[in-house]
């Protein structure tokens, strides 16, 4: 799981993903409560300032283990501080967004959440210059859960054009 290079002052790497503003994009990925209350606004801004846009590789595990030549498939998400019911309105969560595992993960000894946006999938080489350092590796069970949710999302009935 790679961190997308973004110092919040230079958005060039994000523009290639059709993201003009990191905080606005994360606000659409994380279902924060209504921002009419100043305390909620403060907590939301604090959370966003400590969050990172990440890329999770979702390439087939068998391709990796068989060392097949390929371009890796990634999905974008947000690594945020641990949020709770006071911060979130899960009833307003868009269908393209998913709280990975429905649980907290630990990153640098701090609890955090991983929010996925299924509408932001792309292919890239592992050494893509838009990536920062590798943050961590998710266990097989979590990746299986993510793969299942992603498959359900992309196979929903809709209009396609050729």
mmCIF file of C-alpha atoms in Angstrom:
data_model
loop_
_atom_site.group_PDB
_atom_site.id
_atom_site.type_symbol
_atom_site.label_atom_id
_atom_site.label_comp_id
_atom_site.label_asym_id
_atom_site.label_seq_id
_atom_site.Cartn_x
_atom_site.Cartn_y
_atom_site.Cartn_z
ATOM 1 C CA UNK A 1 0.000 0.000 0.000
ATOM 2 C CA UNK A 2 1.681 3.095 -1.215
ATOM 3 C CA UNK A 3 1.344 6.671 -0.157
ATOM 4 C CA UNK A 4 0.602 8.979 -3.101
ATOM 5 C CA UNK A 5 3.175 11.774 -3.187
ATOM 6 C CA UNK A 6 1.323 14.917 -2.189
ATOM 7 C CA UNK A 7 2.617 17.672 0.035
ATOM 8 C CA UNK A 8 -0.784 19.434 -0.172
ATOM 9 C CA UNK A 9 0.982 22.401 -1.817
ATOM 10 C CA UNK A 10 1.780 20.599 -5.053
ATOM 11 C CA UNK A 11 -1.177 18.774 -6.551
ATOM 12 C CA UNK A 12 0.497 17.636 -9.779
ATOM 13 C CA UNK A 13 0.555 13.918 -8.826
ATOM 14 C CA UNK A 14 -3.116 14.109 -7.810
ATOM 15 C CA UNK A 15 -4.197 15.836 -11.027
ATOM 16 C CA UNK A 16 -3.183 12.701 -12.930
ATOM 17 C CA UNK A 17 -5.870 10.884 -10.902
ATOM 18 C CA UNK A 18 -8.465 13.597 -11.648
ATOM 19 C CA UNK A 19 -8.166 14.974 -8.102
ATOM 20 C CA UNK A 20 -7.935 18.767 -7.964
ATOM 21 C CA UNK A 21 -8.067 19.177 -4.178
ATOM 22 C CA UNK A 22 -6.950 16.456 -1.751
ATOM 23 C CA UNK A 23 -9.179 17.581 1.127
ATOM 24 C CA UNK A 24 -12.307 17.864 -1.037
ATOM 25 C CA UNK A 25 -11.645 14.394 -2.466
ATOM 26 C CA UNK A 26 -11.180 12.902 1.010
ATOM 27 C CA UNK A 27 -14.409 14.624 2.166
ATOM 28 C CA UNK A 28 -16.243 12.703 -0.582
ATOM 29 C CA UNK A 29 -14.604 9.434 0.470
ATOM 30 C CA UNK A 30 -15.169 9.713 4.228
ATOM 31 C CA UNK A 31 -18.815 10.277 5.292
ATOM 32 C CA UNK A 32 -18.236 13.064 7.805
ATOM 33 C CA UNK A 33 -21.198 14.471 9.704
ATOM 34 C CA UNK A 34 -22.880 17.679 8.560
ATOM 35 C CA UNK A 35 -20.364 20.515 8.832
ATOM 36 C CA UNK A 36 -22.810 23.078 10.295
ATOM 37 C CA UNK A 37 -21.337 22.740 13.808
ATOM 38 C CA UNK A 38 -17.982 24.495 14.409
ATOM 39 C CA UNK A 39 -16.719 21.692 16.676
ATOM 40 C CA UNK A 40 -17.417 19.133 13.924
ATOM 41 C CA UNK A 41 -15.729 21.398 11.362
ATOM 42 C CA UNK A 42 -12.643 21.672 13.564
ATOM 43 C CA UNK A 43 -12.460 17.902 14.090
ATOM 44 C CA UNK A 44 -12.960 17.274 10.348
ATOM 45 C CA UNK A 45 -10.173 19.700 9.377
ATOM 46 C CA UNK A 46 -7.882 18.138 11.978
ATOM 47 C CA UNK A 47 -8.630 14.673 10.570
ATOM 48 C CA UNK A 48 -8.046 15.781 6.975
ATOM 49 C CA UNK A 49 -4.728 17.425 7.838
ATOM 50 C CA UNK A 50 -3.526 14.125 9.327
ATOM 51 C CA UNK A 51 -4.861 11.938 6.487
ATOM 52 C CA UNK A 52 -3.060 10.589 3.428
ATOM 53 C CA UNK A 53 -4.279 9.523 0.019
ATOM 54 C CA UNK A 54 -3.030 5.984 -0.525
ATOM 55 C CA UNK A 55 -2.959 3.456 -3.348
ATOM 56 C CA UNK A 56 -3.651 -0.209 -2.586
ATOM 57 C CA UNK A 57 -2.486 -2.767 -5.104
ATOM 58 C CA UNK A 58 -5.362 -5.050 -6.077
ATOM 59 C CA UNK A 59 -3.580 -7.091 -8.758
ATOM 60 C CA UNK A 60 -4.302 -10.818 -8.750
ATOM 61 C CA UNK A 61 -2.148 -12.548 -6.134
ATOM 62 C CA UNK A 62 -1.414 -15.420 -8.523
ATOM 63 C CA UNK A 63 0.122 -12.970 -11.016
ATOM 64 C CA UNK A 64 2.430 -11.720 -8.272
ATOM 65 C CA UNK A 65 3.411 -15.190 -7.040
ATOM 66 C CA UNK A 66 4.022 -16.419 -10.603
ATOM 67 C CA UNK A 67 6.113 -13.292 -11.320
ATOM 68 C CA UNK A 68 4.066 -12.540 -14.432
ATOM 69 C CA UNK A 69 4.984 -9.485 -16.448
ATOM 70 C CA UNK A 70 2.180 -6.976 -15.935
ATOM 71 C CA UNK A 71 1.100 -3.489 -15.042
ATOM 72 C CA UNK A 72 -0.212 -3.507 -11.478
ATOM 73 C CA UNK A 73 -3.781 -2.494 -10.665
ATOM 74 C CA UNK A 74 -4.358 -0.037 -7.812
ATOM 75 C CA UNK A 75 -7.311 1.535 -6.046
ATOM 76 C CA UNK A 76 -7.193 4.901 -4.276
ATOM 77 C CA UNK A 77 -8.241 5.457 -0.722
ATOM 78 C CA UNK A 78 -7.619 7.553 2.361
ATOM 79 C CA UNK A 79 -5.651 6.586 5.440
ATOM 80 C CA UNK A 80 -7.267 8.607 8.239
ATOM 81 C CA UNK A 81 -7.025 8.829 11.979
ATOM 82 C CA UNK A 82 -9.414 6.589 13.872
ATOM 83 C CA UNK A 83 -12.918 8.055 13.571
ATOM 84 C CA UNK A 84 -16.034 7.293 15.598
ATOM 85 C CA UNK A 85 -19.801 7.853 15.547
ATOM 86 C CA UNK A 86 -19.337 11.466 16.679
ATOM 87 C CA UNK A 87 -17.388 12.149 13.466
ATOM 88 C CA UNK A 88 -19.296 10.093 10.908
ATOM 89 C CA UNK A 89 -22.692 9.821 9.265
ATOM 90 C CA UNK A 90 -22.492 6.308 7.829
ATOM 91 C CA UNK A 91 -26.062 6.554 6.501
ATOM 92 C CA UNK A 92 -24.850 9.169 4.008
ATOM 93 C CA UNK A 93 -21.904 7.053 2.799
ATOM 94 C CA UNK A 94 -21.872 6.856 -1.013
ATOM 95 C CA UNK A 95 -21.974 3.336 -2.493
ATOM 96 C CA UNK A 96 -18.584 3.857 -4.137
ATOM 97 C CA UNK A 97 -16.915 4.348 -0.733
ATOM 98 C CA UNK A 98 -15.996 1.585 1.678
ATOM 99 C CA UNK A 99 -14.478 1.423 5.159
ATOM 100 C CA UNK A 100 -11.966 -1.375 4.666
ATOM 101 C CA UNK A 101 -12.636 -4.255 7.000
ATOM 102 C CA UNK A 102 -15.039 -2.171 9.081
ATOM 103 C CA UNK A 103 -12.277 -1.936 11.669
ATOM 104 C CA UNK A 104 -9.184 -0.002 12.720
ATOM 105 C CA UNK A 105 -5.633 -0.692 11.593
ATOM 106 C CA UNK A 106 -2.455 0.392 13.300
ATOM 107 C CA UNK A 107 -0.005 2.606 11.437
ATOM 108 C CA UNK A 108 3.025 3.904 13.337
ATOM 109 C CA UNK A 109 1.373 2.593 16.522
ATOM 110 C CA UNK A 110 -1.731 4.756 16.009
ATOM 111 C CA UNK A 111 -5.206 3.429 15.207
ATOM 112 C CA UNK A 112 -6.439 4.483 11.789
ATOM 113 C CA UNK A 113 -9.092 3.737 9.194
ATOM 114 C CA UNK A 114 -8.704 2.978 5.507
ATOM 115 C CA UNK A 115 -11.464 4.405 3.310
ATOM 116 C CA UNK A 116 -11.617 3.118 -0.279
ATOM 117 C CA UNK A 117 -13.108 4.922 -3.280
ATOM 118 C CA UNK A 118 -14.084 2.266 -5.855
ATOM 119 C CA UNK A 119 -14.393 4.890 -8.602
ATOM 120 C CA UNK A 120 -10.638 5.546 -8.549
ATOM 121 C CA UNK A 121 -8.911 2.476 -9.974
ATOM 122 C CA UNK A 122 -5.835 2.748 -12.171
ATOM 123 C CA UNK A 123 -2.907 0.757 -13.514
ATOM 124 C CA UNK A 124 0.745 1.630 -12.998
ATOM 125 C CA UNK A 125 4.192 0.132 -12.661
ATOM 126 C CA UNK A 126 5.295 -0.509 -9.063
ATOM 127 C CA UNK A 127 7.994 2.163 -9.362
ATOM 128 C CA UNK A 128 5.576 4.864 -10.561
ATOM 129 C CA UNK A 129 7.027 8.268 -9.543
ATOM 130 C CA UNK A 130 3.643 9.347 -8.120
ATOM 131 C CA UNK A 131 4.088 6.824 -5.299
ATOM 132 C CA UNK A 132 5.832 7.603 -2.056
ATOM 133 C CA UNK A 133 7.139 4.986 0.332
ATOM 134 C CA UNK A 134 5.342 1.711 0.985
ATOM 135 C CA UNK A 135 3.408 2.134 4.219
ATOM 136 C CA UNK A 136 2.422 -1.444 5.090
ATOM 137 C CA UNK A 137 1.156 -4.743 3.696
ATOM 138 C CA UNK A 138 -2.440 -5.862 4.255
ATOM 139 C CA UNK A 139 -3.167 -9.465 5.211
ATOM 140 C CA UNK A 140 -4.669 -11.886 2.715
ATOM 141 C CA UNK A 141 -8.069 -11.921 4.468
ATOM 142 C CA UNK A 142 -8.369 -8.133 4.239
ATOM 143 C CA UNK A 143 -7.326 -8.203 0.570
ATOM 144 C CA UNK A 144 -9.898 -10.948 -0.107
ATOM 145 C CA UNK A 145 -12.573 -8.794 1.557
ATOM 146 C CA UNK A 146 -11.519 -5.791 -0.538
ATOM 147 C CA UNK A 147 -11.481 -7.872 -3.733
ATOM 148 C CA UNK A 148 -14.991 -9.178 -3.040
ATOM 149 C CA UNK A 149 -16.375 -5.679 -2.378
ATOM 150 C CA UNK A 150 -14.648 -4.288 -5.468
ATOM 151 C CA UNK A 151 -16.027 -7.114 -7.643
ATOM 152 C CA UNK A 152 -19.535 -6.413 -6.315
ATOM 153 C CA UNK A 153 -19.144 -2.713 -7.057
ATOM 154 C CA UNK A 154 -17.934 -3.073 -10.638
ATOM 155 C CA UNK A 155 -20.494 -5.746 -11.522
ATOM 156 C CA UNK A 156 -23.531 -3.678 -10.478
ATOM 157 C CA UNK A 157 -26.106 -3.067 -13.146
ATOM 158 C CA UNK A 158 -25.590 0.148 -15.041
ATOM 159 C CA UNK A 159 -25.297 1.620 -18.480
ATOM 160 C CA UNK A 160 -22.155 0.905 -20.433
ATOM 161 C CA UNK A 161 -21.101 2.258 -23.779
ATOM 162 C CA UNK A 162 -18.678 0.893 -26.291
#
